[in-house]
């Protein structure tokens, strides 16, 4: 039995624009890590310094903006040590403590089935522990995160064009652009609408995680009969085998991050151009989702964490309607 942590991801407020490159698998967006290693000049490493630490009363040591970066000398830095009891209990999704004699992790490498490479490149190891590439957080240990170093997640953004009863694309009267829709779930934990997503299992490819998470949360695949699951798998294969748009991948500024453990994600857009695939799939909330529905994409969306910024990037790359204000660009994120 595999125990899986669901909806483990909190997204950062993205404060940079993304450059575009093209490859055989569709549009891909290069990203800039909002790193504090250069002295913290961007001040984007914020959620990882908030107190109390989630699910606890633990207060982080305060880290001022100018001392986030590891290149800034700080001899008196004395972070709090904290790893949650649920992690120390040794569930299958968590590493042992560094001090355990039989635990020799291969950092910056594929370690058996566990991916310990970072999507942002090599990270430093200090006193046997990985060092957060974005800078100091005021807390060492793992907190609520299972893995030392990067903890990988994936988020599928499923889209289609909004159409009228005759099957024609609907354009927005002001922008003149076609209206794009995406599948949103209402999270049970906070009641906010969000992109479905979750953690990558050991040995699992990102593409498999994206498909699994969408099936579990937006189609209630875990509760389907064997025959229903086979039919569902056929339709999902059609959708997820298409060219896709990688919206973001890399470090995530998350309140559960520590100096030794941090979140990384890959958000990917799968687009059903004709709508035929999704017409054959009935949305049904499952797992951690309270509700699920198609949502029109526009700048009025109020989504969980910073999901609206990811959705905006999808609209821009699909040349779909976003705002009635034509002057809006990504510098306003």
mmCIF file with all atom_site columns, C-alpha atoms in Angstrom, residues 183-259:
data_model
loop_
_atom_site.group_PDB
_atom_site.id
_atom_site.type_symbol
_atom_site.label_atom_id
_atom_site.label_alt_id
_atom_site.label_comp_id
_atom_site.label_asym_id
_atom_site.label_entity_id
_atom_site.label_seq_id
_atom_site.pdbx_PDB_ins_code
_atom_site.Cartn_x
_atom_site.Cartn_y
_atom_site.Cartn_z
_atom_site.occupancy
_atom_site.B_iso_or_equiv
_atom_site.pdbx_formal_charge
_atom_site.auth_seq_id
_atom_site.auth_comp_id
_atom_site.auth_asym_id
_atom_site.auth_atom_id
_atom_site.pdbx_PDB_model_num
ATOM 1  C CA . UNK A 1 183 ? -10.781 22.271 -15.026 1.00 0.00 ? 183 UNK A CA 1
ATOM 2  C CA . UNK A 1 184 ? -10.758 23.604 -11.454 1.00 0.00 ? 184 UNK A CA 1
ATOM 3  C CA . UNK A 1 185 ? -11.299 21.783 -8.182  1.00 0.00 ? 185 UNK A CA 1
ATOM 4  C CA . UNK A 1 186 ? -12.570 23.211 -4.921  1.00 0.00 ? 186 UNK A CA 1
ATOM 5  C CA . UNK A 1 187 ? -10.165 22.164 -2.194  1.00 0.00 ? 187 UNK A CA 1
ATOM 6  C CA . UNK A 1 188 ? -11.688 20.559 0.883   1.00 0.00 ? 188 UNK A CA 1
ATOM 7  C CA . UNK A 1 189 ? -9.031  21.925 3.221   1.00 0.00 ? 189 UNK A CA 1
ATOM 8  C CA . UNK A 1 190 ? -9.500  25.636 2.510   1.00 0.00 ? 190 UNK A CA 1
ATOM 9  C CA . UNK A 1 191 ? -12.543 25.878 0.242   1.00 0.00 ? 191 UNK A CA 1
ATOM 10 C CA . UNK A 1 192 ? -10.653 27.690 -2.523  1.00 0.00 ? 192 UNK A CA 1
ATOM 11 C CA . UNK A 1 193 ? -10.738 26.857 -6.232  1.00 0.00 ? 193 UNK A CA 1
ATOM 12 C CA . UNK A 1 194 ? -7.451  25.501 -7.560  1.00 0.00 ? 194 UNK A CA 1
ATOM 13 C CA . UNK A 1 195 ? -5.567  23.520 -10.158 1.00 0.00 ? 195 UNK A CA 1
ATOM 14 C CA . UNK A 1 196 ? -5.616  19.797 -9.279  1.00 0.00 ? 196 UNK A CA 1
ATOM 15 C CA . UNK A 1 197 ? -2.199  18.464 -8.295  1.00 0.00 ? 197 UNK A CA 1
ATOM 16 C CA . UNK A 1 198 ? -0.072  16.461 -5.890  1.00 0.00 ? 198 UNK A CA 1
ATOM 17 C CA . UNK A 1 199 ? 3.247   14.817 -5.149  1.00 0.00 ? 199 UNK A CA 1
ATOM 18 C CA . UNK A 1 200 ? 5.307   12.666 -7.507  1.00 0.00 ? 200 UNK A CA 1
ATOM 19 C CA . UNK A 1 201 ? 5.580   9.092  -6.206  1.00 0.00 ? 201 UNK A CA 1
ATOM 20 C CA . UNK A 1 202 ? 9.034   7.433  -6.090  1.00 0.00 ? 202 UNK A CA 1
ATOM 21 C CA . UNK A 1 203 ? 9.880   6.029  -9.519  1.00 0.00 ? 203 UNK A CA 1
ATOM 22 C CA . UNK A 1 204 ? 6.947   7.815  -11.145 1.00 0.00 ? 204 UNK A CA 1
ATOM 23 C CA . UNK A 1 205 ? 7.389   9.988  -14.217 1.00 0.00 ? 205 UNK A CA 1
ATOM 24 C CA . UNK A 1 206 ? 6.024   13.534 -14.070 1.00 0.00 ? 206 UNK A CA 1
ATOM 25 C CA . UNK A 1 207 ? 3.685   12.729 -16.968 1.00 0.00 ? 207 UNK A CA 1
ATOM 26 C CA . UNK A 1 208 ? 2.207   9.825  -14.992 1.00 0.00 ? 208 UNK A CA 1
ATOM 27 C CA . UNK A 1 209 ? 1.734   12.016 -11.911 1.00 0.00 ? 209 UNK A CA 1
ATOM 28 C CA . UNK A 1 210 ? -0.076  14.655 -13.927 1.00 0.00 ? 210 UNK A CA 1
ATOM 29 C CA . UNK A 1 211 ? -2.468  12.088 -15.399 1.00 0.00 ? 211 UNK A CA 1
ATOM 30 C CA . UNK A 1 212 ? -3.018  10.299 -12.092 1.00 0.00 ? 212 UNK A CA 1
ATOM 31 C CA . UNK A 1 213 ? -3.709  13.459 -10.128 1.00 0.00 ? 213 UNK A CA 1
ATOM 32 C CA . UNK A 1 214 ? -6.201  14.726 -12.700 1.00 0.00 ? 214 UNK A CA 1
ATOM 33 C CA . UNK A 1 215 ? -7.976  11.369 -12.765 1.00 0.00 ? 215 UNK A CA 1
ATOM 34 C CA . UNK A 1 216 ? -8.167  11.102 -8.990  1.00 0.00 ? 216 UNK A CA 1
ATOM 35 C CA . UNK A 1 217 ? -9.249  14.659 -8.227  1.00 0.00 ? 217 UNK A CA 1
ATOM 36 C CA . UNK A 1 218 ? -11.322 15.716 -11.244 1.00 0.00 ? 218 UNK A CA 1
ATOM 37 C CA . UNK A 1 219 ? -12.758 12.392 -12.419 1.00 0.00 ? 219 UNK A CA 1
ATOM 38 C CA . UNK A 1 220 ? -12.957 10.417 -9.136  1.00 0.00 ? 220 UNK A CA 1
ATOM 39 C CA . UNK A 1 221 ? -11.032 7.554  -10.723 1.00 0.00 ? 221 UNK A CA 1
ATOM 40 C CA . UNK A 1 222 ? -10.334 5.836  -7.407  1.00 0.00 ? 222 UNK A CA 1
ATOM 41 C CA . UNK A 1 223 ? -14.027 5.027  -6.972  1.00 0.00 ? 223 UNK A CA 1
ATOM 42 C CA . UNK A 1 224 ? -14.629 3.694  -10.492 1.00 0.00 ? 224 UNK A CA 1
ATOM 43 C CA . UNK A 1 225 ? -15.248 0.041  -11.391 1.00 0.00 ? 225 UNK A CA 1
ATOM 44 C CA . UNK A 1 226 ? -12.608 -1.865 -13.340 1.00 0.00 ? 226 UNK A CA 1
ATOM 45 C CA . UNK A 1 227 ? -14.524 -1.419 -16.604 1.00 0.00 ? 227 UNK A CA 1
ATOM 46 C CA . UNK A 1 228 ? -14.996 2.302  -15.949 1.00 0.00 ? 228 UNK A CA 1
ATOM 47 C CA . UNK A 1 229 ? -11.310 2.698  -15.138 1.00 0.00 ? 229 UNK A CA 1
ATOM 48 C CA . UNK A 1 230 ? -10.299 1.052  -18.427 1.00 0.00 ? 230 UNK A CA 1
ATOM 49 C CA . UNK A 1 231 ? -12.552 3.388  -20.418 1.00 0.00 ? 231 UNK A CA 1
ATOM 50 C CA . UNK A 1 232 ? -11.300 6.360  -18.431 1.00 0.00 ? 232 UNK A CA 1
ATOM 51 C CA . UNK A 1 233 ? -7.686  5.386  -19.024 1.00 0.00 ? 233 UNK A CA 1
ATOM 52 C CA . UNK A 1 234 ? -8.258  5.287  -22.799 1.00 0.00 ? 234 UNK A CA 1
ATOM 53 C CA . UNK A 1 235 ? -9.631  8.835  -22.820 1.00 0.00 ? 235 UNK A CA 1
ATOM 54 C CA . UNK A 1 236 ? -6.919  10.158 -20.513 1.00 0.00 ? 236 UNK A CA 1
ATOM 55 C CA . UNK A 1 237 ? -4.243  8.593  -22.713 1.00 0.00 ? 237 UNK A CA 1
ATOM 56 C CA . UNK A 1 238 ? -5.590  10.559 -25.691 1.00 0.00 ? 238 UNK A CA 1
ATOM 57 C CA . UNK A 1 239 ? -5.463  13.792 -23.715 1.00 0.00 ? 239 UNK A CA 1
ATOM 58 C CA . UNK A 1 240 ? -2.102  13.329 -22.028 1.00 0.00 ? 240 UNK A CA 1
ATOM 59 C CA . UNK A 1 241 ? -0.254  11.970 -25.073 1.00 0.00 ? 241 UNK A CA 1
ATOM 60 C CA . UNK A 1 242 ? -0.726  15.239 -26.969 1.00 0.00 ? 242 UNK A CA 1
ATOM 61 C CA . UNK A 1 243 ? 1.797   18.037 -27.278 1.00 0.00 ? 243 UNK A CA 1
ATOM 62 C CA . UNK A 1 244 ? 1.783   20.112 -24.135 1.00 0.00 ? 244 UNK A CA 1
ATOM 63 C CA . UNK A 1 245 ? 2.841   23.415 -22.695 1.00 0.00 ? 245 UNK A CA 1
ATOM 64 C CA . UNK A 1 246 ? 5.163   23.461 -19.678 1.00 0.00 ? 246 UNK A CA 1
ATOM 65 C CA . UNK A 1 247 ? 4.109   26.552 -17.746 1.00 0.00 ? 247 UNK A CA 1
ATOM 66 C CA . UNK A 1 248 ? 6.606   26.421 -14.886 1.00 0.00 ? 248 UNK A CA 1
ATOM 67 C CA . UNK A 1 249 ? 9.061   24.042 -13.335 1.00 0.00 ? 249 UNK A CA 1
ATOM 68 C CA . UNK A 1 250 ? 11.418  24.616 -10.490 1.00 0.00 ? 250 UNK A CA 1
ATOM 69 C CA . UNK A 1 251 ? 11.660  25.885 -6.940  1.00 0.00 ? 251 UNK A CA 1
ATOM 70 C CA . UNK A 1 252 ? 8.482   26.878 -5.098  1.00 0.00 ? 252 UNK A CA 1
ATOM 71 C CA . UNK A 1 253 ? 8.403   29.473 -2.318  1.00 0.00 ? 253 UNK A CA 1
ATOM 72 C CA . UNK A 1 254 ? 6.355   27.444 0.160   1.00 0.00 ? 254 UNK A CA 1
ATOM 73 C CA . UNK A 1 255 ? 5.738   28.004 3.911   1.00 0.00 ? 255 UNK A CA 1
ATOM 74 C CA . UNK A 1 256 ? 6.749   24.402 4.565   1.00 0.00 ? 256 UNK A CA 1
ATOM 75 C CA . UNK A 1 257 ? 10.237  24.893 3.126   1.00 0.00 ? 257 UNK A CA 1
ATOM 76 C CA . UNK A 1 258 ? 13.236  24.734 5.437   1.00 0.00 ? 258 UNK A CA 1
ATOM 77 C CA . UNK A 1 259 ? 16.979  25.236 5.036   1.00 0.00 ? 259 UNK A CA 1
#
